[in-house]
Coordinates of C-alpha atoms in Angstrom, one line a residue:
X1 CA 2.8 -2.7 -22.9
X2 CA 2.0 -4.9 -20.1
X3 CA 4.7 -4.7 -17.3
X4 CA 5.2 -7.5 -14.9
X5 CA 7.8 -7.4 -11.9
X6 CA 8.5 -10.9 -10.4
X7 CA 10.3 -11.2 -6.9
X8 CA 12.1 -7.8 -7.6
X9 CA 14.6 -6.7 -5.0
X10 CA 17.0 -4.0 -4.5
X11 CA 19.7 -3.7 -1.8
X12 CA 21.8 -0.6 -1.0
X13 CA 24.5 -2.3 1.3
X14 CA 22.5 -3.7 4.1
X15 CA 19.6 -1.4 3.2
X16 CA 16.8 -3.2 1.6
X17 CA 15.1 -0.6 -0.5
X18 CA 12.7 -2.8 -2.4
X19 CA 11.6 -6.3 -1.1
X20 CA 10.5 -9.2 -3.3
X21 CA 8.1 -7.0 -5.2
X22 CA 5.8 -8.9 -7.5
X23 CA 2.8 -7.4 -9.4
X24 CA 1.5 -7.3 -12.9
X25 CA 0.5 -3.9 -14.7
X26 CA -2.0 -4.4 -17.5
X27 CA -1.4 -2.8 -20.8
X28 CA -2.9 0.7 -21.4
X29 CA -3.4 1.1 -17.6
X30 CA -2.7 4.0 -15.4
X31 CA -0.9 2.7 -12.5
X32 CA 0.6 4.8 -9.3
X33 CA 3.0 3.7 -6.9
X34 CA 2.3 5.3 -3.8
X35 CA 3.9 5.6 -0.3
X36 CA 5.9 7.7 2.2
X37 CA 9.4 9.1 1.4
X38 CA 11.9 6.1 1.4
X39 CA 9.2 3.6 0.7
X40 CA 10.9 2.1 -2.5
X41 CA 8.7 3.6 -5.2
X42 CA 11.4 5.7 -7.0
X43 CA 13.6 2.8 -6.6
X44 CA 11.3 0.5 -8.3
X45 CA 10.6 3.1 -11.2
X46 CA 14.2 3.3 -11.7
X47 CA 14.6 -0.3 -12.1
X48 CA 11.6 -0.7 -14.7
X49 CA 13.4 2.0 -16.7
X50 CA 16.9 0.3 -16.6
X51 CA 18.6 3.2 -14.5
X52 CA 19.1 0.7 -11.6
X53 CA 19.8 -3.0 -11.8
X54 CA 17.8 -5.3 -9.5
X55 CA 19.7 -7.3 -6.8
X56 CA 17.6 -10.0 -8.0
X57 CA 14.3 -10.7 -9.6
X58 CA 13.0 -10.0 -13.0
X59 CA 11.2 -7.4 -15.2
X60 CA 9.2 -8.3 -18.1
X61 CA 7.5 -6.3 -20.9
X62 CA 4.9 -8.1 -22.7
X63 CA 6.5 -11.4 -21.4
X64 CA 9.8 -10.5 -22.5
X65 CA 12.7 -10.5 -20.0
X66 CA 14.2 -7.0 -20.2
X67 CA 16.0 -7.1 -16.7
X68 CA 19.3 -7.1 -18.4
X69 CA 18.4 -4.5 -21.3
X70 CA 19.8 -1.0 -21.5
X71 CA 17.2 1.9 -21.0
X72 CA 17.6 2.7 -24.6
X73 CA 16.6 -0.9 -25.6
X74 CA 13.7 -1.0 -23.4
X75 CA 12.3 2.3 -25.2
X76 CA 10.6 3.7 -22.2
X77 CA 9.8 7.2 -21.7
X78 CA 10.8 9.0 -18.3
X79 CA 9.8 12.3 -16.9
X80 CA 11.3 13.7 -13.6
X81 CA 9.9 16.0 -11.0
X82 CA 12.3 18.8 -12.2
X83 CA 11.2 18.2 -15.8
X84 CA 15.0 18.7 -16.9
X85 CA 14.2 20.5 -20.2
X86 CA 17.4 22.0 -21.9
X87 CA 17.4 25.8 -20.8
X88 CA 19.2 26.8 -24.2
X89 CA 16.7 25.5 -26.6
X90 CA 13.2 26.5 -27.3
X91 CA 10.2 24.1 -26.9
X92 CA 10.4 22.8 -30.4
X93 CA 14.1 21.9 -30.3
X94 CA 13.5 20.5 -26.6
X95 CA 10.7 18.2 -28.0
X96 CA 12.4 17.2 -31.2
X97 CA 15.8 16.4 -29.4
X98 CA 15.1 12.6 -28.8
X99 CA 14.4 12.4 -32.7
X100 CA 17.2 14.3 -33.7
X101 CA 19.9 12.1 -32.0
X102 CA 18.0 9.2 -33.6
X103 CA 18.7 10.9 -37.1
X104 CA 15.3 11.1 -38.1
X105 CA 14.7 12.9 -41.3
X106 CA 13.7 16.6 -40.8
X107 CA 10.1 16.3 -42.3
X108 CA 9.2 13.4 -40.3
X109 CA 10.6 15.3 -36.9
X110 CA 8.5 18.4 -37.8
X111 CA 5.4 16.1 -38.3
X112 CA 5.9 14.4 -35.3
X113 CA 6.4 17.3 -33.1
X114 CA 3.6 19.1 -34.6
X115 CA 1.2 16.2 -33.6
X116 CA 2.5 16.0 -29.9
X117 CA 2.5 19.7 -29.5
X118 CA -1.0 19.9 -30.5
X119 CA -1.9 17.0 -28.2
X120 CA -0.4 18.8 -25.2
X121 CA -1.5 22.1 -26.3
X122 CA 1.9 23.7 -26.6
X123 CA 1.8 24.2 -30.3
X124 CA 1.7 28.2 -29.5
X125 CA 4.8 28.2 -27.6
X126 CA 7.2 26.1 -30.0
X127 CA 9.6 29.0 -30.3
X128 CA 9.6 30.0 -26.7
X129 CA 12.5 29.5 -24.5
X130 CA 12.2 27.6 -21.1
X131 CA 13.0 30.7 -19.1
X132 CA 9.7 32.3 -20.4
X133 CA 7.6 29.4 -19.6
X134 CA 5.3 28.9 -16.8
X135 CA 5.3 25.3 -14.6
X136 CA 2.4 24.1 -16.6
X137 CA 4.1 24.9 -20.1
X138 CA 7.4 23.3 -18.8
X139 CA 5.6 20.1 -17.6
X140 CA 3.8 20.0 -20.9
X141 CA 7.1 20.1 -23.1
X142 CA 8.9 17.8 -20.9
X143 CA 6.1 15.2 -21.4
X144 CA 6.0 16.0 -25.3
X145 CA 9.6 15.2 -25.5
X146 CA 9.2 12.0 -24.1
X147 CA 5.9 11.1 -26.1
X148 CA 7.2 12.0 -29.4
X149 CA 9.7 9.1 -29.2
X150 CA 6.8 6.7 -28.9
X151 CA 8.0 5.0 -25.6
X152 CA 6.6 1.7 -24.8
X153 CA 5.9 2.7 -21.2
X154 CA 5.6 6.2 -19.8
X155 CA 7.2 6.5 -16.5
X156 CA 6.5 9.6 -14.5
X157 CA 8.4 10.4 -11.3
X158 CA 6.3 12.9 -9.2
X159 CA 5.8 15.4 -12.0
X160 CA 3.5 17.7 -10.1
X161 CA 5.4 17.9 -6.8
X162 CA 6.8 21.4 -7.5
X163 CA 3.9 23.1 -8.7
X164 CA 1.1 25.0 -6.7
X165 CA -2.0 23.3 -5.5
X166 CA -4.5 24.8 -8.1
X167 CA -2.4 23.9 -10.9
X168 CA -1.7 20.5 -9.7
X169 CA -5.5 19.8 -9.4
X170 CA -5.8 21.1 -13.1
X171 CA -2.8 18.8 -14.2
X172 CA -4.3 15.9 -12.6
X173 CA -7.2 16.0 -15.1
X174 CA -5.0 16.7 -17.9
X175 CA -2.6 13.8 -17.3
X176 CA -5.4 11.4 -17.2
X177 CA -7.3 12.8 -20.2
X178 CA -3.5 12.5 -22.0
X179 CA -3.4 8.9 -20.9
X180 CA -6.7 8.0 -22.1
X181 CA -5.9 9.9 -25.4
X182 CA -2.6 8.2 -26.1
X183 CA -3.9 4.7 -24.9
X184 CA -0.2 4.3 -23.0
X185 CA 0.8 2.2 -19.9
X186 CA 1.5 4.9 -17.4
X187 CA 3.5 4.1 -14.0
X188 CA 3.3 7.1 -11.9
X189 CA 5.2 7.6 -8.6
X190 CA 3.8 9.8 -5.9
X191 CA 3.4 10.4 -2.3
X192 CA 0.1 12.2 -2.7
X193 CA -2.9 9.9 -2.3
X194 CA -5.2 12.5 -4.0
X195 CA -3.0 12.2 -7.2
X196 CA -3.0 8.4 -6.9
X197 CA -6.7 8.0 -6.2
X198 CA -8.1 10.3 -8.5
X199 CA -5.9 9.3 -11.6
X200 CA -5.1 5.6 -11.4
X201 CA -6.8 2.4 -12.6
X202 CA -4.6 0.8 -9.9
X203 CA -2.7 1.6 -7.1
X204 CA 0.4 -0.1 -5.3
X205 CA 0.7 1.1 -2.0
X206 CA 4.2 0.7 -0.4
X207 CA 5.9 1.0 2.9
X208 CA 9.7 0.0 3.8
X209 CA 10.3 -1.2 0.6
X210 CA 7.5 -3.9 0.9
X211 CA 4.1 -3.8 -1.2
X212 CA 1.1 -3.3 1.1
X213 CA -1.6 -3.7 -1.2
X214 CA -2.4 -3.5 -5.0
X215 CA -5.7 -2.7 -6.4
X216 CA -8.1 -0.2 -7.7
X217 CA -8.7 3.0 -5.6
X218 CA -12.2 1.9 -4.4
X219 CA -10.8 -1.6 -3.3
X220 CA -7.8 0.2 -1.4
X221 CA -10.1 2.9 0.2
X222 CA -12.9 0.7 1.4
X223 CA -11.2 -2.7 1.7
X224 CA -7.7 -2.0 3.2
X225 CA -5.5 -5.0 3.7
X226 CA -3.7 -3.8 6.9
X227 CA -3.6 -1.0 9.5
X228 CA -0.8 0.9 7.4
X229 CA -3.1 1.0 4.2
X230 CA -6.3 2.0 6.3
X231 CA -4.4 4.7 8.0
X232 CA -2.5 6.1 5.0
X233 CA -5.4 6.4 2.7
X234 CA -8.0 9.1 3.5
X235 CA -8.0 12.6 4.6
X236 CA -8.5 13.2 7.3
X237 CA -7.1 9.7 8.3
X238 CA -9.0 6.7 9.8
X239 CA -9.8 6.8 13.6
X240 CA -8.2 3.9 15.4
X241 CA -9.4 2.7 18.7
X242 CA -8.1 0.0 21.0
X243 CA -10.8 -2.2 22.0
X244 CA -11.1 -5.9 23.4
X245 CA -13.4 -8.7 22.1
X246 CA -16.0 -10.0 24.5
X247 CA -18.4 -13.1 24.2
X248 CA -21.7 -13.2 26.1
X249 CA -23.7 -16.2 25.3
X250 CA -24.2 -15.9 21.3
X251 CA -23.3 -12.2 21.3
X252 CA -20.1 -10.6 20.4
X253 CA -19.0 -7.3 21.8
X254 CA -16.2 -4.8 21.3
X255 CA -15.3 -3.0 24.7
X256 CA -13.5 0.1 24.8
X257 CA -13.8 0.8 28.4
X258 CA -16.6 3.6 28.2
X259 CA -18.5 2.0 25.3
X260 CA -19.5 -1.1 23.9
X261 CA -20.5 -2.3 20.4
X262 CA -22.5 -5.2 19.3
X263 CA -20.5 -7.0 16.3
X264 CA -21.9 -10.2 16.4
X265 CA -22.7 -9.9 12.6
X266 CA -18.7 -10.3 12.2
X267 CA -18.6 -13.1 14.4
X268 CA -17.4 -15.9 12.0
X269 CA -14.9 -13.4 10.4
X270 CA -13.3 -12.2 13.7
X271 CA -13.0 -15.9 15.2
X272 CA -11.2 -17.0 11.9
X273 CA -9.0 -13.9 11.8
X274 CA -8.1 -12.8 15.2
X275 CA -5.1 -13.9 17.0
X276 CA -6.3 -12.8 20.2
X277 CA -9.2 -10.8 22.0
X278 CA -7.2 -7.5 21.5
X279 CA -8.5 -5.8 18.5
X280 CA -8.2 -2.3 17.2
X281 CA -11.5 -0.6 15.7
X282 CA -11.0 1.5 12.6
X283 CA -13.7 3.8 11.2
X284 CA -13.4 6.9 9.0
X285 CA -14.5 10.5 9.8
X286 CA -16.8 10.6 7.4
X287 CA -18.8 7.5 8.7
X288 CA -19.3 9.0 12.2
X289 CA -22.2 11.1 13.0
X290 CA -22.1 13.7 16.0
X291 CA -25.1 15.4 17.7
X292 CA -25.7 17.4 20.7
X293 CA -28.3 15.0 21.8
X294 CA -28.1 11.2 22.2
X295 CA -30.1 9.8 19.2
X296 CA -29.2 6.0 20.0
X297 CA -28.4 3.8 22.9
X298 CA -25.2 3.0 21.1
X299 CA -24.1 6.6 20.8
X300 CA -20.9 7.4 22.7
X301 CA -20.6 10.2 24.8
X302 CA -17.7 12.7 24.0
X303 CA -16.2 16.3 24.5
X304 CA -15.3 18.7 21.7
X305 CA -11.9 20.0 22.0
X306 CA -11.1 21.3 18.4
X307 CA -13.1 22.2 15.3
X308 CA -11.7 22.7 11.9
X309 CA -13.7 24.5 9.2
X310 CA -12.9 23.0 5.6
X311 CA -15.6 24.9 3.8
X312 CA -19.2 23.4 3.8
X313 CA -17.9 20.9 6.3
X314 CA -16.0 20.8 9.4
X315 CA -13.4 18.4 11.2
X316 CA -14.8 17.9 14.8
X317 CA -12.1 16.6 17.1
X318 CA -13.7 15.1 20.3
X319 CA -12.3 13.1 23.2
X320 CA -14.1 10.0 24.0
X321 CA -12.8 7.4 26.7
X322 CA -9.4 8.9 26.6
X323 CA -9.2 8.4 22.8
X324 CA -9.3 11.4 20.2
X325 CA -11.8 10.6 17.4
X326 CA -12.1 12.9 14.4
X327 CA -15.7 13.2 12.7
X328 CA -16.5 15.0 9.5
X329 CA -19.7 17.0 10.3
X330 CA -21.7 19.4 7.8
X331 CA -22.5 23.0 8.8
X332 CA -25.9 22.1 10.2
X333 CA -23.9 20.7 13.1
X334 CA -23.2 23.1 16.0
X335 CA -20.1 22.0 17.5
X336 CA -18.9 24.2 20.5
X337 CA -15.6 23.8 22.2
X338 CA -15.8 22.0 25.8
X339 CA -19.5 20.7 25.2
X340 CA -20.5 17.3 25.7
X341 CA -21.6 15.6 22.3
X342 CA -22.7 12.1 21.3
X343 CA -20.9 10.1 18.3
X344 CA -22.7 7.6 16.5
X345 CA -20.8 4.6 14.8
X346 CA -22.1 3.2 11.3
X347 CA -21.4 -0.4 12.3
X348 CA -21.6 -1.4 8.4
X349 CA -18.7 0.9 7.8
X350 CA -16.2 -0.3 10.7
X351 CA -13.0 -2.0 10.2
X352 CA -11.8 -4.6 12.7
X353 CA -8.1 -4.9 12.8
X354 CA -6.0 -7.7 14.6
X355 CA -3.7 -5.7 17.0
X356 CA -0.8 -8.1 16.8
X357 CA -0.7 -8.9 13.0
X358 CA -2.3 -5.6 12.0
X359 CA -4.2 -7.4 9.1
X360 CA -7.8 -6.1 8.4
X361 CA -10.5 -8.5 9.2
X362 CA -13.7 -6.6 8.5

């Protein structure tokens, strides 16, 4: 099922929760709506489901306008973060509930419940009550209850937010496997970038009700549209350094005050996109190098003020020219607090952002 949103808008009084949202979700693709709390992602999901009526705009399923249709007529499947299984019914009856209210014959119900139970590996707990299930089993039962009705689109509203980190990592893999098995269009709401980036074919990054970027995880990570996307995606987040653009003859430099960087190779792009000489230099922590000795004349002198071990690597926090910079360093790098070190930039990996418009030029 292909889902298209056309100039979708939702207002709650003076609050604009979703502002002029247009995008197309391809058939059988896994798409995540990603953003901070209050960005409009759940409101968008509820409009797709038919639980909320848009203030304006249209929603299409395979080219058919469903904007005025009821949730039942849209035949969507919706799984909430609390799973909402019926506590007085065992797993079998929970899964079968949607078929029973449609008056599907008993033998067909049994056949369909058995099939979806095997798909989700819950066939051995079909007689178990929810009070005796763990979080993983509860989620599987909730998904099975939705899938057994053969929905046109599967809508998931932060289904992993209430489980611990280890189980969440395993369930991410299983959800993606499930989507590939059923070849279903899935729309997934999350504030967790790891979930969105690891499972999705495309990600819609939202902020304050506005779509910031829609593309593959690789596109969003490596080619962010603006400063918000660049800073929201990535852990630890991208470093941002205020710089001024200076031209000397046929060369272009970024001047931070304590260091300069030759960006002549980006000259045409900068001149076409910059609204002024005031820019922001963005670079991810993994694209920086740190060493106790200067290895290049372009290395920046810095003082280490914090080291955060993260297993085989460490996040080294340094101060350079009054700016805090995070660097991901391997265990081979000896980082000592208060010591002077040198940070090297990979110019091929930098991002240049117009300070006024916040658009990424490079």
